[in-house]
Amino acid sequence: MPSYTAPTKDMQFILHDVLKVTDQPIPGYDELERDFTAAILEECGKLNAEVLAPLNTVGDIEGCVLENGVVRTPKGFKDAFDQVRDGGWPGLDMPEEFGGQNMPFVMGTATLEMFAASNQAFAMYQGLTHGAASAILAHGSDAQKATYLPKMVSCEWTGTMNLTEAHCGTDLGLMRTKADPQDDGSYAITGEKIFISAGEHDLADNIVHLVLAKIPGGPEGIKGVSLFIVPKFLVNEDGSLGARNSLACGKIEEKMGIHGNATCVMNYDGAKGWLLGTEHKGMRAMFTMMNEARLGVGMQGLAQADAAYQNALAYAKDRLQGRAVTGTENPDGPADPLIVHPDIRRSLMDQKSFTEGARAFLLWGALLIDQAHRNGDADADGLISLMTPVLKGFLTDQGFDMAVQAQQVYGGHGYIEEWGMSQFVRDARIAMIYEGANGVQALDLVGRKLAQDGGKHVMAFFEMVKTFCKENEGDDMSPYVGPLKQASKDLQAAGMFFMQEGMKNPNAALAGSTDFMHLMGHVCLALMWARMAKASLAALADGTEDPDFHKTKLTTARYYMTRQLPATAMHLARIQSGADSVMGIAAEQF
C-alpha cells in the first residue's frame, strides 16, 4: 500500500525563506512565525499520514454506495471526517465570527495540499464546503450567513456547487433548471444537475447545495442565471433542522477515479431555495467559489504528483534491477537499485523539480489572494486572476504527466492494482477536466485574462520577472537568471504574436492558447525556482545548519532550467505557426 509523508520542511522553506511571510505587510502575516507554522503543519501532516492516507486505497476499492436514497461513504471515512472536524481544520482560514480561526489563506493552502495528497476523494468533502461557505460569505445576506456559516465552517454541514446539466457543461447559458418565485420570498427549484461532487453522503447532518438556475422571464443565456441556497434539510428559525427538502440523489456516477467521493446526479423537484446575491447575477456569485476551487484543483495536480513521486522514489531506491553502466554500486546484492540508472534519475528529477516548483507557485498564488483580500489590493487581485488559469491548467496537465512518470518507474508493477500507483494516475486525471476543462482555462487566459484591464496585469508580470533578473545578475545566480530571462522573452514574443495576428484572425491566437498556458506555466515555475535558488544561496552563505537541503535545491533548480524550461521555445514555435495547420481541414475530412 502506498504511503505519504507531508513535505513540511519544504513548505517551511517556501513560507519563510522564499516568501518571507512575516515580513509581508499583510494583516495576520506577522503572526506566522516559524515555530507557529511548523506546529500547524506538523500536526496536519501527522493527521494526513496516519489517518487519511491509509483510507485512500480503501476509498478507491470500496467507493460510495447508494441505497434507498442514502449514500454510504467507504469504511473509515466518517470517523476520519469527525477527526478532521474536531481538529478545526475546515475552518482554519475562515472568519472567527463564524467559528473559524481566521488564519491567512496561505496557511489554508499549505494544509490543503496535505489533504489532497493523502486522500483526494476524502478532501473534496471539506474542500467543496469551504468553497460554498466562501460564496455565502461574499454574497449572502446577514441572515443567510448566520444560518449557514457556523455549521459549514465547522463542517457539521457540508456544501456543494451545482452547475452542470446533462446537455450543457461549459456553456451554462443553456441550462434548464428553473427557479419559480414563491409568495414567501423563496423559490421552487426544479431540474436535474449532474457531476455533483459530495452531493449526498453520510458524513454530515445537512448538505447545503448552491444551485444555478433560471428565474422565468429573465434574460436569455448566461445573463439570466441566478444562484440559490438549497439545503438538503430545511433550517428552522432556531437553527435546528426541519423537514427534508424536495431533492434527492438519483445516481452515483461510476468514474475512472476519486471513487471515495460521491459524484451524484441530483434531482430537484420543486425544492425550496433562497436567492444568493442578486437576481440574474449567479455566475458572479458562483465564480467566488469557482476561482477558489480552481486554485484548489491546481493543488490536486501537485498533490497527486507529489504522493506518486514519494512512492516512486522509495521504490527506485529499493528495487534491484540491472547494474550501473559505470560499475557495480551494490556489490553485496544481485543487482543495483533502479535509482542508479540515468533514465530513472531523469524521471525522478522531472517529478521532483515539478512538485517543488509547483508548491512554491501555489503558495505564492495564495499570498496574492491574501494580499488582495486582506489589503484590498486591486493589483494583486488582477495578478492572481491572470494566474488562476495557469495554476489550474498547467499544474494539472503537468501533475498528471508526473503521476504517469511515477507509475512508469514501477514498470509492470505500476500497472498492477496492489501497488496503488494507478490510483494516483486515475485520481489526477479528473483535475484536468473539472472546474473548467484545461482547454477552457487556456482560452480564458488568452481570450480574456491577457487583455484584462488593458493588459495591465500581464505587463506587470513581465516587469516583475525583468526586475528580478536585473536585481540578481551576479555570477552565483547566472545559471538561474539567464534561462529565466530567455524564457520570459519567449513568453513576450508569444504575446506579441497574439496582438499582431489575433485581431486579424482570432483562430491564430486561440489555436496557440494551450501552448501559451504551458509556456507561461514554465516561466512561472522558473521564476519560483530562481527565487528558491536565491534563498538557498543566501542560506549557504549564512552558514545554514542544513547545507545538503540547500545544495539539493540548487541542483534541482539547475535541472529545471536546463531540462524543462527549454520547452518554452517549442511552445513559441507552435504558437507562431498560427492556425492554418490546426484549422486546415474541414470537419467532414477528419
Coordinates of C-alpha atoms in Angstrom, one line a residue:
M1 CA 0.0 0.0 0.0
P2 CA 1.4 3.5 -0.9
S3 CA 2.4 5.8 2.0
Y4 CA 2.5 9.5 2.4
T5 CA 4.8 11.9 4.2
A6 CA 3.8 15.6 4.4
P7 CA 6.5 17.8 2.9
T8 CA 6.5 20.2 5.9
K9 CA 10.2 21.0 5.6
D10 CA 9.8 22.2 2.0
M11 CA 6.7 24.2 3.0
Q12 CA 8.6 25.9 5.8
F13 CA 11.4 26.8 3.4
I14 CA 9.0 28.4 0.9
L15 CA 6.9 30.2 3.5
H16 CA 9.9 31.7 5.4
D17 CA 13.0 31.7 3.2
V18 CA 11.3 32.4 -0.1
L19 CA 8.1 34.2 0.5
K20 CA 9.3 35.7 3.9
V21 CA 5.8 35.7 5.2
T22 CA 6.5 37.5 8.5
D23 CA 7.9 40.5 6.5
Q24 CA 4.9 40.9 4.3
P25 CA 2.7 43.9 5.1
I26 CA -0.5 41.7 5.1
P27 CA -2.7 41.6 8.2
G28 CA -2.1 38.4 10.1
Y29 CA 1.2 37.6 8.5
D30 CA 3.2 38.9 11.4
E31 CA 1.8 36.1 13.5
L32 CA 3.2 33.4 11.1
E33 CA 6.4 32.8 13.0
R34 CA 8.5 29.8 12.0
D35 CA 7.7 27.8 15.2
F36 CA 3.9 28.6 14.9
T37 CA 3.6 27.5 11.3
A38 CA 5.8 24.4 12.0
A39 CA 3.4 23.3 14.7
I40 CA 0.4 23.6 12.5
L41 CA 2.0 21.9 9.5
E42 CA 3.4 19.1 11.6
E43 CA 0.1 18.4 13.3
C44 CA -1.8 18.4 9.9
G45 CA 0.9 16.2 8.4
K46 CA 0.5 13.7 11.1
L47 CA -3.3 13.5 10.7
N48 CA -2.9 13.0 6.9
A49 CA -0.1 10.5 7.1
E50 CA -1.6 8.4 9.9
V51 CA -5.4 8.7 9.4
L52 CA -6.3 9.8 5.9
A53 CA -3.6 8.2 3.7
P54 CA -4.4 4.7 4.8
L55 CA -8.0 5.3 3.8
N56 CA -7.1 6.3 0.3
T57 CA -6.9 2.8 -1.1
V58 CA -10.0 1.8 1.0
G59 CA -12.0 4.6 -0.7
D60 CA -10.7 3.6 -4.1
I61 CA -11.7 -0.1 -3.7
E62 CA -15.0 0.3 -1.9
G63 CA -16.3 3.5 -3.4
C64 CA -19.6 5.0 -2.4
V65 CA -22.9 3.1 -2.4
L66 CA -26.4 4.5 -3.0
E67 CA -29.2 2.5 -1.2
N68 CA -32.8 3.8 -0.9
G69 CA -31.7 7.4 -1.5
V70 CA -28.9 7.2 1.1
V71 CA -25.2 7.3 0.2
R72 CA -22.8 5.4 2.3
T73 CA -19.1 6.5 2.1
P74 CA -16.3 4.0 2.4
K75 CA -15.4 2.3 5.7
G76 CA -13.5 4.6 8.0
F77 CA -14.4 7.9 6.2
K78 CA -17.0 9.0 8.8
D79 CA -14.6 8.5 11.8
A80 CA -11.9 10.3 9.9
F81 CA -14.2 13.2 9.0
D82 CA -15.1 13.5 12.7
Q83 CA -11.4 13.8 13.5
V84 CA -10.8 16.5 10.8
R85 CA -13.9 18.4 12.0
D86 CA -12.8 18.1 15.7
G87 CA -9.4 19.4 14.9
G88 CA -10.9 22.6 13.4
W89 CA -9.1 22.0 10.0
P90 CA -12.0 23.0 7.7
G91 CA -12.3 26.5 9.3
L92 CA -8.5 27.2 9.5
D93 CA -8.7 30.3 7.3
M94 CA -12.4 31.2 7.9
P95 CA -13.6 34.2 10.0
E96 CA -13.6 33.9 13.7
E97 CA -17.2 35.3 14.0
F98 CA -18.4 32.1 12.3
G99 CA -16.2 29.7 14.2
G100 CA -13.1 29.8 12.1
Q101 CA -9.5 30.6 13.1
N102 CA -9.0 33.5 10.7
M103 CA -5.6 32.4 9.6
P104 CA -4.3 33.6 6.3
F105 CA -5.3 31.7 3.1
V106 CA -1.7 30.8 2.6
M107 CA -1.9 28.5 5.6
G108 CA -5.1 27.0 4.4
T109 CA -3.4 26.3 1.1
A110 CA -0.5 24.6 2.7
T111 CA -2.7 22.3 4.7
L112 CA -5.0 21.7 1.7
E113 CA -2.0 20.2 -0.2
M114 CA -1.6 17.6 2.5
F115 CA -5.3 16.7 2.5
A116 CA -5.3 16.4 -1.3
A117 CA -2.2 14.3 -1.4
S118 CA -3.1 11.9 1.3
N119 CA -6.7 11.3 0.1
Q120 CA -8.0 13.4 -2.7
A121 CA -11.5 11.9 -2.7
F122 CA -11.9 12.5 1.0
A123 CA -10.5 16.0 0.9
M124 CA -13.2 17.1 -1.6
Y125 CA -16.0 16.8 1.0
Q126 CA -14.4 19.6 3.1
G127 CA -12.9 21.4 0.2
L128 CA -16.2 22.0 -1.6
T129 CA -17.8 23.0 1.7
H130 CA -15.1 25.7 2.1
G131 CA -15.8 27.0 -1.4
A132 CA -19.6 27.1 -0.8
A133 CA -19.1 28.9 2.5
S134 CA -16.8 31.4 0.8
A135 CA -19.6 32.2 -1.7
I136 CA -22.1 32.7 1.1
L137 CA -19.6 34.8 3.0
A138 CA -19.1 37.0 -0.1
H139 CA -22.7 37.3 -1.4
G140 CA -25.1 36.2 1.3
S141 CA -27.3 38.3 3.5
D142 CA -26.6 38.7 7.2
A143 CA -29.4 36.2 7.9
Q144 CA -28.0 33.7 5.4
K145 CA -24.6 34.0 6.9
A146 CA -25.9 33.5 10.4
T147 CA -28.0 30.5 9.4
Y148 CA -25.4 28.5 7.4
L149 CA -21.8 29.6 8.0
P150 CA -21.2 28.5 11.6
K151 CA -22.3 24.9 10.7
M152 CA -20.4 25.0 7.4
V153 CA -17.2 26.4 8.7
S154 CA -17.1 23.6 11.3
C155 CA -18.2 21.1 8.6
E156 CA -21.1 19.9 10.8
W157 CA -22.9 20.7 7.5
T158 CA -21.2 20.3 4.1
G159 CA -21.7 22.2 0.9
T160 CA -21.7 21.6 -2.9
M161 CA -21.8 23.6 -6.1
N162 CA -24.4 22.6 -8.7
L163 CA -23.6 23.8 -12.2
T164 CA -23.6 21.1 -14.8
E165 CA -26.6 19.6 -16.6
A166 CA -26.5 16.6 -19.0
H167 CA -26.9 18.8 -22.1
C168 CA -24.6 21.6 -21.1
G169 CA -21.2 21.6 -19.5
T170 CA -19.1 24.7 -20.1
D171 CA -22.0 26.6 -21.8
L172 CA -24.1 27.2 -18.7
G173 CA -26.3 29.6 -20.6
L174 CA -28.1 26.5 -22.0
M175 CA -29.2 25.2 -18.5
R176 CA -32.9 24.3 -18.0
T177 CA -33.1 24.2 -14.2
K178 CA -35.7 26.8 -13.2
A179 CA -36.5 28.7 -10.1
D180 CA -40.1 29.8 -9.6
P181 CA -40.7 32.7 -7.2
Q182 CA -42.9 31.8 -4.2
D183 CA -45.1 34.1 -2.1
D184 CA -42.8 33.7 1.0
G185 CA -39.8 35.0 -0.9
S186 CA -38.3 31.6 -1.6
Y187 CA -38.0 29.9 -4.9
A188 CA -39.1 26.4 -6.1
I189 CA -36.1 24.8 -7.7
T190 CA -36.8 22.2 -10.4
G191 CA -34.3 20.4 -12.6
E192 CA -31.5 17.9 -12.8
K193 CA -27.8 18.5 -12.1
I194 CA -25.0 16.0 -12.9
F195 CA -21.4 15.5 -11.7
I196 CA -22.2 16.9 -8.3
S197 CA -19.2 16.1 -6.1
A198 CA -20.2 15.2 -2.5
G199 CA -23.9 15.7 -3.5
E200 CA -25.1 13.1 -1.0
H201 CA -23.3 11.3 1.8
D202 CA -23.4 10.2 5.5
L203 CA -20.6 12.4 6.8
A204 CA -22.7 15.5 7.9
D205 CA -26.1 16.3 9.3
N206 CA -27.0 18.6 6.4
I207 CA -25.8 19.4 2.9
V208 CA -26.1 22.9 1.6
H209 CA -26.3 22.9 -2.1
L210 CA -25.5 26.0 -4.1
V211 CA -27.6 25.6 -7.3
L212 CA -27.5 27.6 -10.5
A213 CA -31.0 28.1 -12.1
K214 CA -33.0 30.5 -14.2
I215 CA -35.9 32.6 -13.0
P216 CA -38.7 32.6 -15.6
G217 CA -38.8 35.8 -17.6
G218 CA -35.2 36.7 -17.0
P219 CA -32.6 37.4 -19.7
E220 CA -31.6 34.7 -22.2
G221 CA -28.4 32.8 -21.9
I222 CA -25.8 33.2 -19.1
K223 CA -27.2 36.6 -18.2
G224 CA -30.3 35.0 -16.9
V225 CA -28.7 32.6 -14.4
S226 CA -29.1 33.1 -10.7
L227 CA -27.6 31.2 -7.7
F228 CA -29.7 29.7 -4.9
I229 CA -29.1 28.1 -1.5
V230 CA -31.0 24.8 -1.4
P231 CA -30.4 22.8 1.8
K232 CA -31.0 19.0 2.0
F233 CA -32.9 19.7 5.2
L234 CA -34.7 23.0 5.8
V235 CA -33.5 25.0 8.7
N236 CA -35.9 26.2 11.4
E237 CA -35.7 29.7 12.8
D238 CA -33.9 28.4 15.9
G239 CA -31.2 26.8 13.7
S240 CA -32.5 23.3 14.2
L241 CA -33.1 21.0 11.2
G242 CA -36.6 20.7 9.9
A243 CA -38.3 18.8 7.1
R244 CA -36.4 17.1 4.2
N245 CA -36.3 19.3 1.1
S246 CA -37.6 18.0 -2.2
L247 CA -34.3 16.9 -3.6
A248 CA -32.6 13.6 -3.9
C249 CA -29.6 11.8 -5.3
G250 CA -30.8 9.8 -8.3
K251 CA -27.5 8.1 -9.1
I252 CA -23.8 7.9 -8.2
E253 CA -21.6 8.2 -11.3
E254 CA -19.2 5.3 -12.0
K255 CA -15.9 7.1 -12.5
M256 CA -12.3 6.5 -13.5
G257 CA -11.0 7.7 -10.2
I258 CA -11.9 9.5 -6.9
H259 CA -14.1 6.6 -6.1
G260 CA -14.3 7.6 -2.4
N261 CA -16.2 10.8 -3.3
A262 CA -19.9 10.5 -4.1
T263 CA -20.3 12.1 -7.6
C264 CA -24.1 12.4 -7.8
V265 CA -26.9 13.1 -10.2
M266 CA -29.1 15.5 -8.2
N267 CA -32.8 15.8 -8.8
Y268 CA -34.7 18.9 -7.6
D269 CA -38.4 18.6 -7.6
G270 CA -39.8 22.0 -6.5
A271 CA -37.1 22.1 -3.8
K272 CA -37.3 25.2 -1.6
G273 CA -34.3 27.5 -2.2
W274 CA -33.3 31.1 -1.5
L275 CA -31.6 33.6 -3.8
L276 CA -27.9 34.1 -3.0
G277 CA -26.8 37.5 -4.2
T278 CA -28.6 39.4 -6.9
E279 CA -31.2 38.1 -9.5
H280 CA -29.5 37.1 -12.8
K281 CA -26.0 37.6 -11.3
G282 CA -25.5 34.0 -10.4
M283 CA -22.3 33.5 -12.3
R284 CA -20.6 36.4 -10.4
A285 CA -21.5 34.7 -7.1
M286 CA -20.5 31.3 -8.3
F287 CA -17.2 32.5 -9.5
T288 CA -16.3 33.4 -6.0
M289 CA -16.4 29.7 -5.4
M290 CA -15.0 28.6 -8.7
N291 CA -11.9 30.7 -8.6
E292 CA -11.1 29.3 -5.1
A293 CA -11.9 25.8 -6.5
R294 CA -9.6 26.3 -9.5
L295 CA -6.7 27.0 -7.3
G296 CA -7.7 24.0 -5.2
V297 CA -7.8 21.8 -8.3
G298 CA -4.4 23.1 -9.4
M299 CA -3.3 22.0 -5.9
Q300 CA -4.7 18.5 -6.7
G301 CA -2.4 18.3 -9.7
L302 CA 0.6 19.0 -7.5
A303 CA -0.7 16.8 -4.7
Q304 CA -1.2 13.6 -6.7
A305 CA 2.2 14.2 -8.4
D306 CA 3.9 14.5 -5.1
A307 CA 2.3 11.5 -3.5
A308 CA 3.1 9.4 -6.6
Y309 CA 6.7 10.7 -6.6
Q310 CA 7.3 9.9 -3.0
N311 CA 6.3 6.3 -3.6
A312 CA 8.2 6.0 -6.9
L313 CA 11.4 7.4 -5.2
A314 CA 11.1 4.8 -2.4
Y315 CA 10.6 2.0 -5.0
A316 CA 13.6 3.2 -7.1
K317 CA 15.8 3.1 -4.1
D318 CA 14.6 -0.4 -3.0
R319 CA 14.0 -2.3 -6.3
L320 CA 17.1 -4.1 -7.6
Q321 CA 17.3 -4.2 -11.4
G322 CA 20.5 -4.4 -13.6
R323 CA 23.9 -2.9 -13.0
A324 CA 25.0 0.7 -13.2
V325 CA 26.8 1.3 -16.5
T326 CA 29.7 2.9 -14.7
G327 CA 30.3 0.0 -12.4
T328 CA 28.6 -2.0 -9.7
E329 CA 27.2 0.1 -6.9
N330 CA 25.6 -2.7 -4.8
P331 CA 28.3 -5.3 -4.7
D332 CA 26.6 -7.3 -1.9
G333 CA 23.4 -7.7 -3.9
P334 CA 22.5 -9.5 -7.1
A335 CA 21.8 -6.1 -8.8
D336 CA 21.9 -2.4 -8.3
P337 CA 18.8 -0.4 -7.3
L338 CA 16.8 1.3 -10.0
I339 CA 17.9 4.8 -8.9
V340 CA 21.4 4.3 -10.3
H341 CA 20.1 4.3 -13.9
P342 CA 20.2 7.7 -15.7
D343 CA 16.8 7.4 -17.2
I344 CA 15.2 6.7 -13.8
R345 CA 17.1 9.7 -12.4
R346 CA 15.7 11.8 -15.3
S347 CA 12.2 10.7 -14.5
L348 CA 12.6 11.3 -10.7
M349 CA 14.2 14.7 -11.4
D350 CA 11.3 15.7 -13.7
Q351 CA 8.9 14.8 -10.8
K352 CA 10.9 16.5 -8.1
S353 CA 11.5 19.7 -10.0
F354 CA 7.9 20.0 -10.9
T355 CA 6.4 19.3 -7.4
E356 CA 8.7 21.6 -5.6
G357 CA 8.3 24.4 -8.2
A358 CA 4.6 23.9 -8.2
R359 CA 4.4 24.1 -4.4
A360 CA 6.1 27.5 -4.5
F361 CA 3.9 28.7 -7.3
L362 CA 0.7 27.8 -5.4
L363 CA 1.8 29.3 -2.1
W364 CA 2.8 32.5 -3.9
G365 CA -0.7 32.5 -5.5
A366 CA -2.2 32.1 -2.1
L367 CA -0.2 35.0 -0.8
L368 CA -1.5 37.1 -3.7
I369 CA -5.1 36.2 -2.6
D370 CA -4.3 37.3 0.9
Q371 CA -2.8 40.5 -0.4
A372 CA -5.9 41.1 -2.5
H373 CA -8.5 40.3 0.2
R374 CA -6.8 41.4 3.4
N375 CA -5.3 44.6 1.9
G376 CA -7.9 45.4 -0.7
D377 CA -5.0 45.4 -3.3
A378 CA -6.5 45.6 -6.8
D379 CA -3.2 44.9 -8.5
A380 CA -2.7 41.7 -6.5
D381 CA -6.3 40.7 -7.4
G382 CA -5.6 41.3 -11.0
L383 CA -2.4 39.3 -11.0
I384 CA -4.0 36.3 -9.3
S385 CA -6.9 36.5 -11.7
L386 CA -4.3 36.3 -14.6
M387 CA -2.5 33.4 -12.8
T388 CA -5.6 31.3 -12.0
P389 CA -6.0 29.5 -15.4
V390 CA -2.2 28.8 -15.3
L391 CA -2.4 27.4 -11.8
K392 CA -5.3 25.2 -12.7
G393 CA -4.5 24.2 -16.3
F394 CA -0.7 23.9 -16.3
L395 CA -0.3 22.3 -12.9
T396 CA -3.0 19.7 -13.6
D397 CA -1.7 18.8 -17.0
Q398 CA 1.8 18.5 -15.6
G399 CA 0.7 16.8 -12.4
F400 CA -1.0 14.1 -14.4
D401 CA 2.1 13.6 -16.5
M402 CA 4.2 13.3 -13.4
A403 CA 1.9 10.8 -11.9
V404 CA 2.3 8.7 -15.1
Q405 CA 6.0 9.0 -14.8
A406 CA 5.9 7.8 -11.2
Q407 CA 3.9 4.8 -12.3
Q408 CA 6.4 4.1 -15.0
V409 CA 9.2 3.8 -12.5
Y410 CA 7.5 0.7 -11.2
G411 CA 7.4 -1.0 -14.6
G412 CA 4.8 -3.7 -14.8
H413 CA 4.1 -3.4 -11.1
G414 CA 2.9 0.1 -11.7
Y415 CA 0.1 -1.4 -13.8
I416 CA -1.0 -3.8 -11.0
E417 CA -3.5 -2.5 -8.6
E418 CA -2.0 -3.9 -5.5
W419 CA 0.9 -1.4 -5.7
G420 CA -1.5 1.5 -5.7
M421 CA 0.2 3.6 -8.4
S422 CA -2.7 3.5 -10.9
Q423 CA -4.9 5.3 -8.3
F424 CA -2.7 8.4 -8.4
V425 CA -2.9 8.4 -12.2
R426 CA -6.7 7.9 -12.2
D427 CA -7.3 10.4 -9.4
A428 CA -5.1 13.0 -11.1
R429 CA -6.9 12.7 -14.4
I430 CA -10.1 14.4 -13.2
A431 CA -8.2 17.6 -12.2
M432 CA -7.6 18.3 -15.9
I433 CA -11.4 18.2 -16.5
Y434 CA -13.5 19.6 -13.7
E435 CA -13.8 23.3 -12.6
G436 CA -13.4 24.2 -16.3
A437 CA -11.5 21.8 -18.6
N438 CA -8.0 22.8 -19.3
G439 CA -8.7 23.8 -22.9
V440 CA -11.2 26.3 -21.5
Q441 CA -8.6 27.5 -19.0
A442 CA -6.3 28.2 -21.9
L443 CA -9.0 30.0 -23.8
D444 CA -9.8 32.1 -20.7
L445 CA -6.1 33.0 -20.3
V446 CA -5.6 34.1 -24.0
G447 CA -9.1 35.3 -24.8
R448 CA -9.8 37.3 -21.6
K449 CA -7.1 37.5 -19.0
L450 CA -4.2 38.8 -21.2
A451 CA -6.4 41.8 -22.2
Q452 CA -7.9 42.3 -18.8
D453 CA -7.6 46.0 -17.7
G454 CA -5.9 46.9 -20.9
G455 CA -3.2 44.2 -20.4
K456 CA -2.1 45.8 -17.2
H457 CA -1.6 42.6 -15.2
V458 CA 0.4 40.6 -17.8
M459 CA 2.6 43.6 -18.3
A460 CA 3.1 43.8 -14.5
F461 CA 4.1 40.1 -14.5
F462 CA 6.7 40.8 -17.3
E463 CA 8.0 43.7 -15.3
M464 CA 8.2 41.5 -12.2
V465 CA 10.4 39.0 -14.0
K466 CA 12.5 41.7 -15.6
T467 CA 13.1 43.4 -12.3
F468 CA 14.0 40.1 -10.6
C469 CA 16.5 39.3 -13.3
K470 CA 18.1 42.7 -13.2
E471 CA 18.5 42.7 -9.5
N472 CA 20.0 39.2 -9.4
E473 CA 22.6 39.3 -12.3
G474 CA 25.5 38.1 -10.2
D475 CA 27.7 35.1 -11.1
D476 CA 26.0 32.8 -8.5
M477 CA 22.6 33.5 -9.9
S478 CA 23.5 33.3 -13.6
P479 CA 22.5 29.6 -14.0
Y480 CA 19.0 30.6 -13.0
V481 CA 18.6 34.2 -14.2
G482 CA 19.9 33.6 -17.7
P483 CA 17.4 30.8 -18.6
L484 CA 14.6 32.7 -16.9
K485 CA 15.3 35.8 -18.9
Q486 CA 15.2 33.8 -22.2
A487 CA 12.0 32.1 -21.3
S488 CA 10.4 35.4 -20.5
K489 CA 11.4 36.7 -23.9
D490 CA 9.7 33.7 -25.4
L491 CA 6.5 34.5 -23.5
Q492 CA 6.6 38.1 -24.5
A493 CA 7.2 37.1 -28.2
A494 CA 4.1 34.8 -28.0
G495 CA 2.0 37.7 -26.5
M496 CA 3.2 39.9 -29.3
F497 CA 2.2 37.4 -31.9
F498 CA -1.3 37.3 -30.5
M499 CA -1.5 41.1 -30.6
Q500 CA -0.4 41.2 -34.2
E501 CA -2.3 38.3 -35.6
G502 CA -5.2 37.8 -33.2
M503 CA -7.2 40.8 -34.3
K504 CA -6.9 39.8 -38.0
N505 CA -7.6 36.1 -37.3
P506 CA -8.8 35.1 -33.8
N507 CA -8.1 31.4 -34.6
A508 CA -4.4 32.3 -34.9
A509 CA -4.4 33.2 -31.2
L510 CA -6.8 30.5 -29.9
A511 CA -5.0 27.7 -31.8
G512 CA -2.0 28.5 -29.6
S513 CA -3.8 29.0 -26.3
T514 CA -2.8 25.7 -24.7
D515 CA 0.8 26.2 -25.8
F516 CA 0.7 29.7 -24.3
M517 CA -0.7 28.4 -21.0
H518 CA 2.1 25.9 -20.8
L519 CA 4.7 28.5 -21.9
M520 CA 3.5 30.8 -19.1
G521 CA 3.4 28.0 -16.6
H522 CA 7.1 27.2 -17.3
V523 CA 8.1 30.8 -16.9
C524 CA 6.2 30.9 -13.6
L525 CA 7.9 27.8 -12.3
A526 CA 11.2 29.1 -13.5
L527 CA 10.6 32.3 -11.5
M528 CA 9.8 30.3 -8.5
W529 CA 13.0 28.2 -8.9
A530 CA 15.1 31.3 -9.3
R531 CA 13.6 32.7 -6.1
M532 CA 14.3 29.4 -4.3
A533 CA 17.9 29.3 -5.6
K534 CA 18.4 32.8 -4.3
A535 CA 17.1 31.8 -0.9
S536 CA 19.3 28.7 -0.8
L537 CA 22.4 30.6 -1.8
A538 CA 21.7 33.1 1.0
A539 CA 21.2 30.3 3.5
L540 CA 24.5 28.7 2.5
A541 CA 26.3 32.0 2.7
D542 CA 24.9 32.5 6.2
G543 CA 26.2 29.1 7.4
T544 CA 23.0 27.1 7.4
E545 CA 22.7 24.0 9.7
D546 CA 21.3 22.0 6.7
P547 CA 23.6 22.6 3.7
D548 CA 22.6 19.4 2.0
F549 CA 19.0 20.6 1.7
H550 CA 20.0 23.9 0.0
K551 CA 22.6 22.3 -2.2
T552 CA 20.0 19.9 -3.4
K553 CA 17.7 22.9 -4.1
L554 CA 20.3 24.5 -6.3
T555 CA 20.9 21.3 -8.2
T556 CA 17.2 20.8 -8.7
A557 CA 16.8 24.4 -9.8
R558 CA 19.5 24.0 -12.4
Y559 CA 17.8 20.8 -13.6
Y560 CA 14.6 22.7 -14.2
M561 CA 16.3 25.5 -16.0
T562 CA 18.3 23.1 -18.3
R563 CA 15.9 20.2 -18.9
Q564 CA 12.4 21.6 -18.5
L565 CA 12.5 25.3 -19.3
P566 CA 13.7 24.9 -22.9
A567 CA 10.2 23.8 -23.7
T568 CA 9.3 27.5 -23.9
A569 CA 11.0 27.6 -27.3
M570 CA 8.9 24.7 -28.6
H571 CA 5.7 26.3 -27.4
L572 CA 6.6 29.6 -29.0
A573 CA 7.3 27.9 -32.3
R574 CA 3.9 26.2 -32.2
I575 CA 2.2 29.5 -31.4
Q576 CA 3.9 31.3 -34.2
S577 CA 2.9 28.7 -36.7
G578 CA -0.6 30.1 -36.5
A579 CA -3.9 28.4 -37.2
D580 CA -3.5 27.2 -40.7
S581 CA -2.4 23.6 -39.9
V582 CA -4.9 23.4 -37.0
M583 CA -7.9 24.6 -38.9
G584 CA -6.8 23.4 -42.4
I585 CA -9.2 20.6 -43.0
A586 CA -13.0 20.6 -42.9
A587 CA -14.9 18.8 -40.2
E588 CA -16.0 16.1 -42.6
Q589 CA -12.4 15.4 -43.5
F590 CA -11.4 14.1 -40.1

